[in-house]
mmCIF file of C-alpha atoms and ligand atoms in Angstrom:
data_model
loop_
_atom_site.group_PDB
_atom_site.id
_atom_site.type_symbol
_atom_site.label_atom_id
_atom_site.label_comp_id
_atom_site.label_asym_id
_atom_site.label_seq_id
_atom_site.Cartn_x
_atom_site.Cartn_y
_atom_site.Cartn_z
ATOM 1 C CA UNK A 1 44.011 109.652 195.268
ATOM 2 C CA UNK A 2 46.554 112.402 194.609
ATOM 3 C CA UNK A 3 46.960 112.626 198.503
ATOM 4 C CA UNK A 4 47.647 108.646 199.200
ATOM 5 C CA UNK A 5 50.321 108.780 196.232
ATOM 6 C CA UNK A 6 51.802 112.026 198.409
ATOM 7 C CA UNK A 7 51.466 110.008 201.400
ATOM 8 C CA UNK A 8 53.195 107.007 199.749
ATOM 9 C CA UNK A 9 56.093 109.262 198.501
ATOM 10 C CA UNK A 10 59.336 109.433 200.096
ATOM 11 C CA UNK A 11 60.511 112.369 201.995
ATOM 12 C CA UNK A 12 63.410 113.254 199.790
ATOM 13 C CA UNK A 13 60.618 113.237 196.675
ATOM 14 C CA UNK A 14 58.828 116.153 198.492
ATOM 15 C CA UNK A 15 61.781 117.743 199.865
ATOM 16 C CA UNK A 16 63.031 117.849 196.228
ATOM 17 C CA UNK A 17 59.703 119.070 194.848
ATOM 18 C CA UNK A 18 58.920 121.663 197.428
ATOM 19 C CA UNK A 19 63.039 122.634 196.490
ATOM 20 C CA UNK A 20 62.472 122.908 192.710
ATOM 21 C CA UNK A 21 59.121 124.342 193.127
ATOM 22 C CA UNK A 22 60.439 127.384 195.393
ATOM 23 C CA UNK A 23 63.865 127.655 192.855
ATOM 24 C CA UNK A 24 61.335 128.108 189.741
ATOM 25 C CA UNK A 25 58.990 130.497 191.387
ATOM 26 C CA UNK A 26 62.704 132.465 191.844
ATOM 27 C CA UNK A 27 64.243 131.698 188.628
ATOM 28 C CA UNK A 28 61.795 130.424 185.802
ATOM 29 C CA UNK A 29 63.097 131.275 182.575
ATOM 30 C CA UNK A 30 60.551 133.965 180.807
ATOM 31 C CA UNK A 31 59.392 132.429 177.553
ATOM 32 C CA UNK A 32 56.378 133.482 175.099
ATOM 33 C CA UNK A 33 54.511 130.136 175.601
ATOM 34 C CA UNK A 34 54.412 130.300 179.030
ATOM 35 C CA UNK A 35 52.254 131.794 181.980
ATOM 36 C CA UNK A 36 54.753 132.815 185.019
ATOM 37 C CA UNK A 37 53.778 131.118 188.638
ATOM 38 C CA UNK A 38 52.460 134.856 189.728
ATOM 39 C CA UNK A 39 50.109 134.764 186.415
ATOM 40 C CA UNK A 40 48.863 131.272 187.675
ATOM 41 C CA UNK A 41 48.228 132.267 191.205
ATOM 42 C CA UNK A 42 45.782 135.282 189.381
ATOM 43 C CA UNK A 43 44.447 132.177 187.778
ATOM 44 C CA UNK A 44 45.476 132.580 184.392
ATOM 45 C CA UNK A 45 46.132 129.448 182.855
ATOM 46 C CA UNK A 46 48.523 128.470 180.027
ATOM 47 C CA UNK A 47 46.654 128.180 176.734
ATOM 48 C CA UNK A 48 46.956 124.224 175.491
ATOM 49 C CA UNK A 49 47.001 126.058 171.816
ATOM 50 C CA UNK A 50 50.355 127.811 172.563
ATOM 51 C CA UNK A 51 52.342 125.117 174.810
ATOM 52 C CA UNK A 52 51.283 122.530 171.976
ATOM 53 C CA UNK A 53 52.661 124.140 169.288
ATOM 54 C CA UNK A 54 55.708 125.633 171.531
ATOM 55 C CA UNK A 55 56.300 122.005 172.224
ATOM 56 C CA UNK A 56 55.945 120.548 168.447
ATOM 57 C CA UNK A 57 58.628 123.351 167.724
ATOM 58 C CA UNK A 58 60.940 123.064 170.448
ATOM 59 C CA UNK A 59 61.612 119.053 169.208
ATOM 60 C CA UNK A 60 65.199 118.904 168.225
ATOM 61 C CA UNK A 61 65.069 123.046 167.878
ATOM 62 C CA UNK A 62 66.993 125.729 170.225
ATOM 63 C CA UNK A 63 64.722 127.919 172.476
ATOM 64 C CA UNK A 64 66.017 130.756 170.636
ATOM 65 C CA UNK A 65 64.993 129.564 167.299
ATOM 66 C CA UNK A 66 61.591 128.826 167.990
ATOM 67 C CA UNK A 67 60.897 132.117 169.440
ATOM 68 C CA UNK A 68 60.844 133.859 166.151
ATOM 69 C CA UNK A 69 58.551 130.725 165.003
ATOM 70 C CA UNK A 70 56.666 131.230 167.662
ATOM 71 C CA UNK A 71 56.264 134.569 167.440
ATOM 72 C CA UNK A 72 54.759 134.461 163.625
ATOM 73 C CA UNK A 73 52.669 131.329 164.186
ATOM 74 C CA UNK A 74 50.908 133.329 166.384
ATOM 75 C CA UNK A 75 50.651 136.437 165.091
ATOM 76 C CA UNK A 76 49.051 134.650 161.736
ATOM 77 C CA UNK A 77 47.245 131.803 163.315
ATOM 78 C CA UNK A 78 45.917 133.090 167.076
ATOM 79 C CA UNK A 79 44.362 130.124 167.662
ATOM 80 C CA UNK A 80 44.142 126.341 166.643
ATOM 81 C CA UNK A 81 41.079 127.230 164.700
ATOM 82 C CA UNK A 82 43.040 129.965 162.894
ATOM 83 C CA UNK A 83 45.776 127.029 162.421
ATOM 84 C CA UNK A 84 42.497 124.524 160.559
ATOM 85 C CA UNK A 85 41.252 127.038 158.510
ATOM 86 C CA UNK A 86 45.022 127.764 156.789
ATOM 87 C CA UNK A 87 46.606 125.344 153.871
ATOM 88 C CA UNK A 88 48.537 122.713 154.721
ATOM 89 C CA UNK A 89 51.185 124.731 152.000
ATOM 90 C CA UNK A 90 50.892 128.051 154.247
ATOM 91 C CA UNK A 91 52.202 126.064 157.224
ATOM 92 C CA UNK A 92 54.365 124.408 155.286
ATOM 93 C CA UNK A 93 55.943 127.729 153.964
ATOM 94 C CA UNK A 94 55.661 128.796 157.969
ATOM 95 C CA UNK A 95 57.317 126.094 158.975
ATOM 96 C CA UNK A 96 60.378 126.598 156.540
ATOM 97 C CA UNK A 97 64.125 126.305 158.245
ATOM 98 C CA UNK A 98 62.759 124.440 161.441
ATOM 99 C CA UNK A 99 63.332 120.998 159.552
ATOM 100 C CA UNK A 100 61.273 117.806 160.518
ATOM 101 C CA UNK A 101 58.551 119.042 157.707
ATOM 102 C CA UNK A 102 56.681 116.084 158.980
ATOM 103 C CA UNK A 103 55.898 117.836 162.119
ATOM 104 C CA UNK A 104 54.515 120.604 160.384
ATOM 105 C CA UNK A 105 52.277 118.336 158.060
ATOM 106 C CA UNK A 106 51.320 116.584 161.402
ATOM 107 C CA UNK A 107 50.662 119.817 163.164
ATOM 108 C CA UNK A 108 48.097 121.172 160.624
ATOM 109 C CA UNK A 109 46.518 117.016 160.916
ATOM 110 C CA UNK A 110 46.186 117.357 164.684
ATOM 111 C CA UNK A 111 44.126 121.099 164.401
ATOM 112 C CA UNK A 112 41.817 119.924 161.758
ATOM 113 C CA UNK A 113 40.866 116.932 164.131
ATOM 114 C CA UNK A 114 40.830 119.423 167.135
ATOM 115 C CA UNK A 115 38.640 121.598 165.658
ATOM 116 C CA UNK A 116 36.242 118.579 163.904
ATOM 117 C CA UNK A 117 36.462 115.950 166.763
ATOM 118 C CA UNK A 118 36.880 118.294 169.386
ATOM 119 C CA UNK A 119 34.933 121.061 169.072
ATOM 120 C CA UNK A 120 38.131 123.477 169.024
ATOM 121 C CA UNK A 121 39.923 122.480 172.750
ATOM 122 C CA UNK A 122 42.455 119.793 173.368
ATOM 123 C CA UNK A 123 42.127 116.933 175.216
ATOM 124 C CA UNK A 124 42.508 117.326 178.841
ATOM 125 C CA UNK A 125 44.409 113.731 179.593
ATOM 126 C CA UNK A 126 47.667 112.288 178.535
ATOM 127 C CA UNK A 127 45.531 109.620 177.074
ATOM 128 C CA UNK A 128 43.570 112.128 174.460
ATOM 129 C CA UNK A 129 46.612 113.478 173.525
ATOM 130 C CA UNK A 130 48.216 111.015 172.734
ATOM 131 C CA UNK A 131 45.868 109.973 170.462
ATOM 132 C CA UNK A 132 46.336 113.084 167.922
ATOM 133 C CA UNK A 133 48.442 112.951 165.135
ATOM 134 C CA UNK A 134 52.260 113.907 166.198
ATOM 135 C CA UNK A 135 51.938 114.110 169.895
ATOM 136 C CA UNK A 136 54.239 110.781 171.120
ATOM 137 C CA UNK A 137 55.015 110.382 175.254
ATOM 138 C CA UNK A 138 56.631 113.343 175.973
ATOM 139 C CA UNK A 139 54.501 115.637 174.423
ATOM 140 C CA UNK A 140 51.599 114.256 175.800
ATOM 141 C CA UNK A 141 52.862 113.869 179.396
ATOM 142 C CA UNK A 142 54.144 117.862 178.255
ATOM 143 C CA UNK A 143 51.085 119.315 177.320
ATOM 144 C CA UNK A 144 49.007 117.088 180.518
ATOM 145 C CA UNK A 145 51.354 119.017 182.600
ATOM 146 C CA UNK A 146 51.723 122.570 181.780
ATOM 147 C CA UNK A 147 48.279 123.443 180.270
ATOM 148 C CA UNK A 148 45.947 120.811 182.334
ATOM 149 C CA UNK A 149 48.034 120.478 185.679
ATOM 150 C CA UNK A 150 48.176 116.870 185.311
ATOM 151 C CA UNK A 151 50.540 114.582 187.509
ATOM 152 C CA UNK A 152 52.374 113.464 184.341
ATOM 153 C CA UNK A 153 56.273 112.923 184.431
ATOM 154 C CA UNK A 154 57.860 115.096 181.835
ATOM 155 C CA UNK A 155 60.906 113.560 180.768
ATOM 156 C CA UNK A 156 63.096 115.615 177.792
ATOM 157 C CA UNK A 157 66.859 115.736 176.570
ATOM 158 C CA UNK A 158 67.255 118.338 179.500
ATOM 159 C CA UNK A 159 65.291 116.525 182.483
ATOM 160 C CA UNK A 160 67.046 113.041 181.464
ATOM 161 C CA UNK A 161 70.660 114.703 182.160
ATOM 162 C CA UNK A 162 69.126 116.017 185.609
ATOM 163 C CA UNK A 163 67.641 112.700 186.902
ATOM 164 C CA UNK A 164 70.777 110.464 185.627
ATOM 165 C CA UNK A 165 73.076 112.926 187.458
ATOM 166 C CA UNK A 166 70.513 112.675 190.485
ATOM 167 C CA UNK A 167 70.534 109.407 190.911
ATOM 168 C CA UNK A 168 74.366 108.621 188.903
ATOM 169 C CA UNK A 169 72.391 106.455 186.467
ATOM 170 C CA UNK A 170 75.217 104.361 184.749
ATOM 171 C CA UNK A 171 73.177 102.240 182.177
ATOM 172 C CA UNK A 172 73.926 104.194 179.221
ATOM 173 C CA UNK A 173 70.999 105.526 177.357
ATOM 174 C CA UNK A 174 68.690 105.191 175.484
ATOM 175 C CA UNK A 175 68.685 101.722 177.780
ATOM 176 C CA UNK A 176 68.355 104.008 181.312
ATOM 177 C CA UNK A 177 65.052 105.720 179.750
ATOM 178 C CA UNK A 178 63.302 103.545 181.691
ATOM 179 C CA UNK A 179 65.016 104.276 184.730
ATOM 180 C CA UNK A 180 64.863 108.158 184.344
ATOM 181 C CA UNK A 181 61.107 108.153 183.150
ATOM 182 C CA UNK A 182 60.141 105.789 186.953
ATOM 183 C CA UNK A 183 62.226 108.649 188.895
ATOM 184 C CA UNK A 184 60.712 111.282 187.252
ATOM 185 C CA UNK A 185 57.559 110.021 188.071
ATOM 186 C CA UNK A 186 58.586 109.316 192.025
ATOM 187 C CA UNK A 187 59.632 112.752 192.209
ATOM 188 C CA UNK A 188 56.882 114.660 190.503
ATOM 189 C CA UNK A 189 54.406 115.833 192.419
ATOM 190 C CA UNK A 190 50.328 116.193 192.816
ATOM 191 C CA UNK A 191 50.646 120.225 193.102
ATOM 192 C CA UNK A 192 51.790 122.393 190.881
ATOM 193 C CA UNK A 193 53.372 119.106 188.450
ATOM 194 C CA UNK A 194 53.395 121.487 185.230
ATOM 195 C CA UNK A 195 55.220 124.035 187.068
ATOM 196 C CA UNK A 196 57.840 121.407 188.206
ATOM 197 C CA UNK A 197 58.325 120.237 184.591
ATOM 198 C CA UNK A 198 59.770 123.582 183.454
ATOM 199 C CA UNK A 199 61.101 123.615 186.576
ATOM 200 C CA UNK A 200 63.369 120.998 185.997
ATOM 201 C CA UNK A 201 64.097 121.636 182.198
ATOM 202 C CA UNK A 202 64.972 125.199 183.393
ATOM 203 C CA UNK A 203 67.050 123.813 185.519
ATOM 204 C CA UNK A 204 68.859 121.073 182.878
ATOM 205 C CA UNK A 205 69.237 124.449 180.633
ATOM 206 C CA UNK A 206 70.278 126.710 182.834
ATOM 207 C CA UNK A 207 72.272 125.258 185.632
ATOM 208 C CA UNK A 208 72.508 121.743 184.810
ATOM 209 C CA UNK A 209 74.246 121.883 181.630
ATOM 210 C CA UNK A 210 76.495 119.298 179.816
ATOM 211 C CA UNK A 211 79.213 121.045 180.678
ATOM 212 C CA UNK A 212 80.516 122.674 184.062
ATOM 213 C CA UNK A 213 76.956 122.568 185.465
ATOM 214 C CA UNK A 214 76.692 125.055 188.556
ATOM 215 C CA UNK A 215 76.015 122.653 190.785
ATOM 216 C CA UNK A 216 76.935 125.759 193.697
ATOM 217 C CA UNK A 217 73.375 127.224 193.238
ATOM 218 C CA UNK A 218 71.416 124.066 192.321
ATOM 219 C CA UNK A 219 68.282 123.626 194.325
ATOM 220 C CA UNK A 220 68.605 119.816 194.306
ATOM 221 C CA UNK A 221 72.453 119.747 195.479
ATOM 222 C CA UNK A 222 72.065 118.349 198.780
ATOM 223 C CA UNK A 223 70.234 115.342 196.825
ATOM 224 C CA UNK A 224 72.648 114.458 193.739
ATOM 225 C CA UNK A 225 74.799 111.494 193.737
ATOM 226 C CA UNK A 226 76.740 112.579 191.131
ATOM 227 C CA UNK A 227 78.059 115.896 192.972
ATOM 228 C CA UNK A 228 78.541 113.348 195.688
ATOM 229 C CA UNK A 229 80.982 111.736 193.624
ATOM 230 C CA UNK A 230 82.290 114.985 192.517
ATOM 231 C CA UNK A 231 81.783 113.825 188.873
ATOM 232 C CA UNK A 232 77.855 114.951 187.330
ATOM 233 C CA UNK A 233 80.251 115.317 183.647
ATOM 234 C CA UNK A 234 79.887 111.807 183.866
ATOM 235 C CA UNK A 235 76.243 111.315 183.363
ATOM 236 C CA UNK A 236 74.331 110.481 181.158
ATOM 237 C CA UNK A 237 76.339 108.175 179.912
ATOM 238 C CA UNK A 238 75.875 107.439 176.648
ATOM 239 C CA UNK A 239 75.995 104.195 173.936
ATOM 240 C CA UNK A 240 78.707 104.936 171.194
ATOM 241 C CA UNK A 241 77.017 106.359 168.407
ATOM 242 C CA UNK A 242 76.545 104.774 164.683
ATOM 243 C CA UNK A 243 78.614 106.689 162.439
ATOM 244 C CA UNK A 244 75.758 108.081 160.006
ATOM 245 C CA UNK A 245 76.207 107.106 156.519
ATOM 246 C CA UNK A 246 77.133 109.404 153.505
ATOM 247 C CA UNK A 247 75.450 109.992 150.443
ATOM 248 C CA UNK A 248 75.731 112.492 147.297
ATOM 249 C CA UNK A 249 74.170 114.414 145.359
ATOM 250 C CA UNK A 250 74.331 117.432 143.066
ATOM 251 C CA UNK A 251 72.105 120.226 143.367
ATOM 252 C CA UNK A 252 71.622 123.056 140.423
ATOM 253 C CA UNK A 253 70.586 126.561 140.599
ATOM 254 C CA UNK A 254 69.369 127.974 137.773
ATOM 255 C CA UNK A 255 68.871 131.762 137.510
ATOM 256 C CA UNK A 256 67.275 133.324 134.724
ATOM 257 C CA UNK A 257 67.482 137.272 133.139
ATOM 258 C CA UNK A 258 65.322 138.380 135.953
ATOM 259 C CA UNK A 259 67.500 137.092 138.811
ATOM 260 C CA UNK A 260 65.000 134.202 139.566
ATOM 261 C CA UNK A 261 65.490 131.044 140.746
ATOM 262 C CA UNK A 262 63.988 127.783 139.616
ATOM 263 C CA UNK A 263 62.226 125.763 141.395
ATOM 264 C CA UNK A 264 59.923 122.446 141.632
ATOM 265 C CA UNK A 265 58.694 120.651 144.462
ATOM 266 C CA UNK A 266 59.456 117.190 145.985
ATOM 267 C CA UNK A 267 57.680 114.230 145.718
ATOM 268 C CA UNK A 268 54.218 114.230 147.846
ATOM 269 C CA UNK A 269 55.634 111.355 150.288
ATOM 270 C CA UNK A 270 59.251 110.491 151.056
ATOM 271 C CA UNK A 271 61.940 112.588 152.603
ATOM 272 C CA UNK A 272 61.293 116.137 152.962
ATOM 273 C CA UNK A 273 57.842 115.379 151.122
ATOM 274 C CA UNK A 274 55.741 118.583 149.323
ATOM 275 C CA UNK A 275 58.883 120.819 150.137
ATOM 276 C CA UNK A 276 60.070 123.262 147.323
ATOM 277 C CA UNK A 277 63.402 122.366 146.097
ATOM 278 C CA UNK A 278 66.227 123.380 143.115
ATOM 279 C CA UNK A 279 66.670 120.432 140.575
ATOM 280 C CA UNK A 280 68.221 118.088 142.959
ATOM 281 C CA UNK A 281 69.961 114.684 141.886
ATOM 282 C CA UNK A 282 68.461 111.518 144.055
ATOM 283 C CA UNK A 283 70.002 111.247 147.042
ATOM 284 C CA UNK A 284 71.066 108.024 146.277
ATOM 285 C CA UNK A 285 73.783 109.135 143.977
ATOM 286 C CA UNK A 286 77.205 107.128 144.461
ATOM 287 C CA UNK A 287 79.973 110.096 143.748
ATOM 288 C CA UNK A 288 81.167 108.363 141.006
ATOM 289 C CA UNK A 289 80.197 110.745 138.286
ATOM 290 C CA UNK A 290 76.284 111.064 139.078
ATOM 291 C CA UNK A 291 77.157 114.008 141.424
ATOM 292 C CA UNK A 292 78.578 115.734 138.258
ATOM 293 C CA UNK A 293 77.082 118.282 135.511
ATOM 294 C CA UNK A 294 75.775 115.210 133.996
ATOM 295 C CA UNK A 295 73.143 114.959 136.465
ATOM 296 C CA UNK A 296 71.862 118.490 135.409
ATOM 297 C CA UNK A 297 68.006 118.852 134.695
ATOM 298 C CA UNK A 298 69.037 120.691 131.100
ATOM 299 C CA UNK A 299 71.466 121.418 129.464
ATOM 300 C CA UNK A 300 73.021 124.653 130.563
ATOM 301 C CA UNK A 301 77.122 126.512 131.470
ATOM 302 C CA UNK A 302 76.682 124.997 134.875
ATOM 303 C CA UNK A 303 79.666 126.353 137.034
ATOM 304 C CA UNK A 304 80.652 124.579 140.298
ATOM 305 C CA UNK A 305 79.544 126.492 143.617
ATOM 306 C CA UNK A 306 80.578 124.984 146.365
ATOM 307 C CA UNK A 307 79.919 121.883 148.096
ATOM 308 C CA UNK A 308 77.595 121.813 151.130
ATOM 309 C CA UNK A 309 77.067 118.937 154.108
ATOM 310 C CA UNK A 310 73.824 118.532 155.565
ATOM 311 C CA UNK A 311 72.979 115.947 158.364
ATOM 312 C CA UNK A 312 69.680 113.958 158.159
ATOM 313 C CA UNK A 313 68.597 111.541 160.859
ATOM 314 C CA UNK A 314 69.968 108.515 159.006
ATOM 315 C CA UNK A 315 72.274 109.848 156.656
ATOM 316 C CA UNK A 316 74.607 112.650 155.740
ATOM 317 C CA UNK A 317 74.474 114.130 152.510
ATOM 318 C CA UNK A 318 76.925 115.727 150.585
ATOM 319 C CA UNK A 319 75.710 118.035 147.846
ATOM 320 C CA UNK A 320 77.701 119.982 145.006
ATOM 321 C CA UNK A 321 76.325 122.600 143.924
ATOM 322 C CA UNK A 322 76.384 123.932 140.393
ATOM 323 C CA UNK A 323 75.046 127.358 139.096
ATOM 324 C CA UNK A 324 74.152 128.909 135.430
ATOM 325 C CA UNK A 325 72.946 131.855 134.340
ATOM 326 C CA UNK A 326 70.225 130.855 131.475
ATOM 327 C CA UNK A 327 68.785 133.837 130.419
ATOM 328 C CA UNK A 328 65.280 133.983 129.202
ATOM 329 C CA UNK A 329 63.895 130.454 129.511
ATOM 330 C CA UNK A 330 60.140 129.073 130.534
ATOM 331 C CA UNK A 331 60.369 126.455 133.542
ATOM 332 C CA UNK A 332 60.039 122.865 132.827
ATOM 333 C CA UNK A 333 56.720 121.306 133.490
ATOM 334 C CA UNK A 334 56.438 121.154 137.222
ATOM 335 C CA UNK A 335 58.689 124.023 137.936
ATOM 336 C CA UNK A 336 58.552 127.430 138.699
ATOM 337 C CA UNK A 337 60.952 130.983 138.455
ATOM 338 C CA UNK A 338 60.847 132.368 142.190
ATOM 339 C CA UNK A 339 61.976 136.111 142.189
ATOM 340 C CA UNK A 340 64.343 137.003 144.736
ATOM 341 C CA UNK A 341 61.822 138.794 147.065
ATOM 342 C CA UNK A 342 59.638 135.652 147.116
ATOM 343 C CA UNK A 343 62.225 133.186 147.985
ATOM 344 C CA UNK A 344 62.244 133.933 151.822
ATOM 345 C CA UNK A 345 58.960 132.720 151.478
ATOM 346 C CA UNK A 346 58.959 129.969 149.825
ATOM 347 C CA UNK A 347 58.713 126.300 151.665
ATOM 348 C CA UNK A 348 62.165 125.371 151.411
ATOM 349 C CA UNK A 349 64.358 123.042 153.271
ATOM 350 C CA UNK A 350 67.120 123.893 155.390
ATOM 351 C CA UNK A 351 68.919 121.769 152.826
ATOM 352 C CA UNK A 352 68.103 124.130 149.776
ATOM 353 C CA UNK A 353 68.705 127.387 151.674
ATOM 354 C CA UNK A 354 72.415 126.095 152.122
ATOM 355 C CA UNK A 355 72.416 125.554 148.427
ATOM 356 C CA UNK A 356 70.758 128.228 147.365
ATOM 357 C CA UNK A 357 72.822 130.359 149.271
ATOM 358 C CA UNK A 358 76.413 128.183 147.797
ATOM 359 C CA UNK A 359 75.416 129.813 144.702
ATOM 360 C CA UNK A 360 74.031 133.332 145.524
ATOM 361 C CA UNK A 361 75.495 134.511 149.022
ATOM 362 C CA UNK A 362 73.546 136.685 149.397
ATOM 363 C CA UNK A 363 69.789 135.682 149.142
ATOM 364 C CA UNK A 364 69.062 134.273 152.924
HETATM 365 S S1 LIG B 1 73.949 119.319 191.792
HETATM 366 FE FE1 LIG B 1 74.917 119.726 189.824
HETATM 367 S S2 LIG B 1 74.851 117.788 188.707
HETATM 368 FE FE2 LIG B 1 73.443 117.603 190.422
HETATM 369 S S3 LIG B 1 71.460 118.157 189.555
HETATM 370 FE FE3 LIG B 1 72.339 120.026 190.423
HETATM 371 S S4 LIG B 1 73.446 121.030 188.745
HETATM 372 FE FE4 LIG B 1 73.003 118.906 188.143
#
């Protein structure tokens, strides 16, 4: 079957394949997650365990920040039946400053079903993987790839900006999606098709970049219509964005005689849902006076610290951020004191850190 869709494909397909696969055997970038083509000729193959979760952190997140994620994920929780057997808080706590919290309460959803539907190993297909809780198309198609050598097109931020260059794409996306996802496909091939996926987000990261790609040493520069048309800047091009609305809020950090800081935790479902926060106004506040001392959870000498801007999918927020000093004081029902050697620790919010760190410099 594989062989009649290689016999089907077009010559420059393979030429590019056989191109990126000899480039990436050259120049793959080294990563944690990842077994290196020499490993895989020894037969060593990638552990599903470590390019799913790799995968689930690198969503919307730097390769550099994950590492560090990586690296302590793995250290604590070896394997996904480490990962079922740990509280949803732990990961939650783990998962701290990557944002997206929902991928984290997703990620400890998808090992428990591993582990009690699955007898502790993924699902070899795109199909199965799909099916668990927080894996959408690309992960799938990701994980199909790299840990099962499936002939699945892997299509991310950086292999959409190689493919729309390839081919000078002008529908703007997300409407050329489409387009990119079926030339993906054309060009992927039967061997060695996880290989070829980091193969060509390597190359989107390293070579192919948004700006001033170096299109002198790309393997695929005898195929790209956009260097043809000495203009690959151009692509992808892009629909103009929705400005993001802007909310306000205030946010108050209140630190007692022992330097702590309170503390409560967010509602179980909603925005940033079971995540440890400072007494927070809603969200919703118009910054018409609700963004003001009046908003405070008690009364207190709140002093203003600084105003913060945090962007959301949807919205932006706006937060000022007040601070007292309150002495000796027991925390309101649902709250808690968190000493300043805990707080690292504790499950909060990119959001909160920023605040937290408006008020005290330096805590984070
Ligand atoms: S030739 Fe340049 S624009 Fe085209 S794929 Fe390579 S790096 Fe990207």
């Amino acid at each position: 079957m594989a062989e009649d869709r290689a016999a089907a494909r077009p010559q420059p397909a393979l030429q590019m394949a056989d191109a990126m696969l000899a480039w990436y055997d050259q120049h793959h970038r080294a990563l944690p997650w990842r077994m290196t083509p020499a490993e895989q000729r020894d037969g060593v193959r990638p552990d599903p365990y470590r390019v799913w979760l790799s995968e689930i952190m690198l969503q919307q997140t730097t390769v550099q920040a994950v590492k560090t994620y990586f690296a302590a994920f793995t250290d604590r929780w070896p394997t996904v039946c480490d990962l079922a057997a740990a509280s949803e808080e732990d990961v939650l706590k783990a998962w701290a400053g990557l944002g997206y919290y929902s991928r984290a309460r997703n990620l400890k959803r998808c090992a428990d079903i591993i582990v009690r539907d699955h007898h502790g190993r993924f699902p070899g297909t795109v199909e199965g993987l799909r099916a668990l809780p927080g894996i959408g198309d690309y992960t799938a198609a990701a994980i199909a790839a790299i840990a099962f050598d499936r002939q699945a097109a892997v299509v991310d931020g950086n292999v959409e900006r190689v493919v729309s260059r390839l081919y000078a794409i002008d529908t703007p996306l997300p409407a050329a999606k489409r387009e990119i996802r079926a030339r993906t496909e054309a060009v992927t091939p039967a061997t060695r098709p996880g290989d070829f996926a980091q193969a060509m987000m390597d190359l989107g990261a390293t070579l192919c970049t948004p700006r001033r790609p170096s299109c002198i040493l790309c393997p695929l520069r005898t195929h790209c219509a956009a260097l043809t048309d000495h203009d690959p800047e151009r692509f992808p091009v892009k629909a103009a964005k929705k400005e993001k609305p802007l909310r306000s809020a205030a946010a108050f950090v209140a630190v007692d005689a022992r330097s702590r800081i309170l503390l409560r935790r967010r509602p179980p479902s909603g925005l940033l849902a079971s995540m440890s926060e400072v007494p927070t106004s809603p969200f919703t506040a118009r910054s018409d006076g609700e963004t003001g001392c009046g908003a405070a959870p008690f009364r207190a000498e709140w002093q203003p610290a600084g105003q913060i801007r945090h962007v959301f999918t949807h919205f932006e927020l706006a937060l000022t951020v007040y601070r007292a000093d309150v002495g000796t004081m027991s925390a309101p029902d649902g709250h808690w004191w968190s000493p300043s050697t805990d707080i690292r620790s504790e499950a909060l919010p990119t959001v909160f850190r920023k605040v937290i760190s408006a008020a005290l410099p330096d805590t984070f």
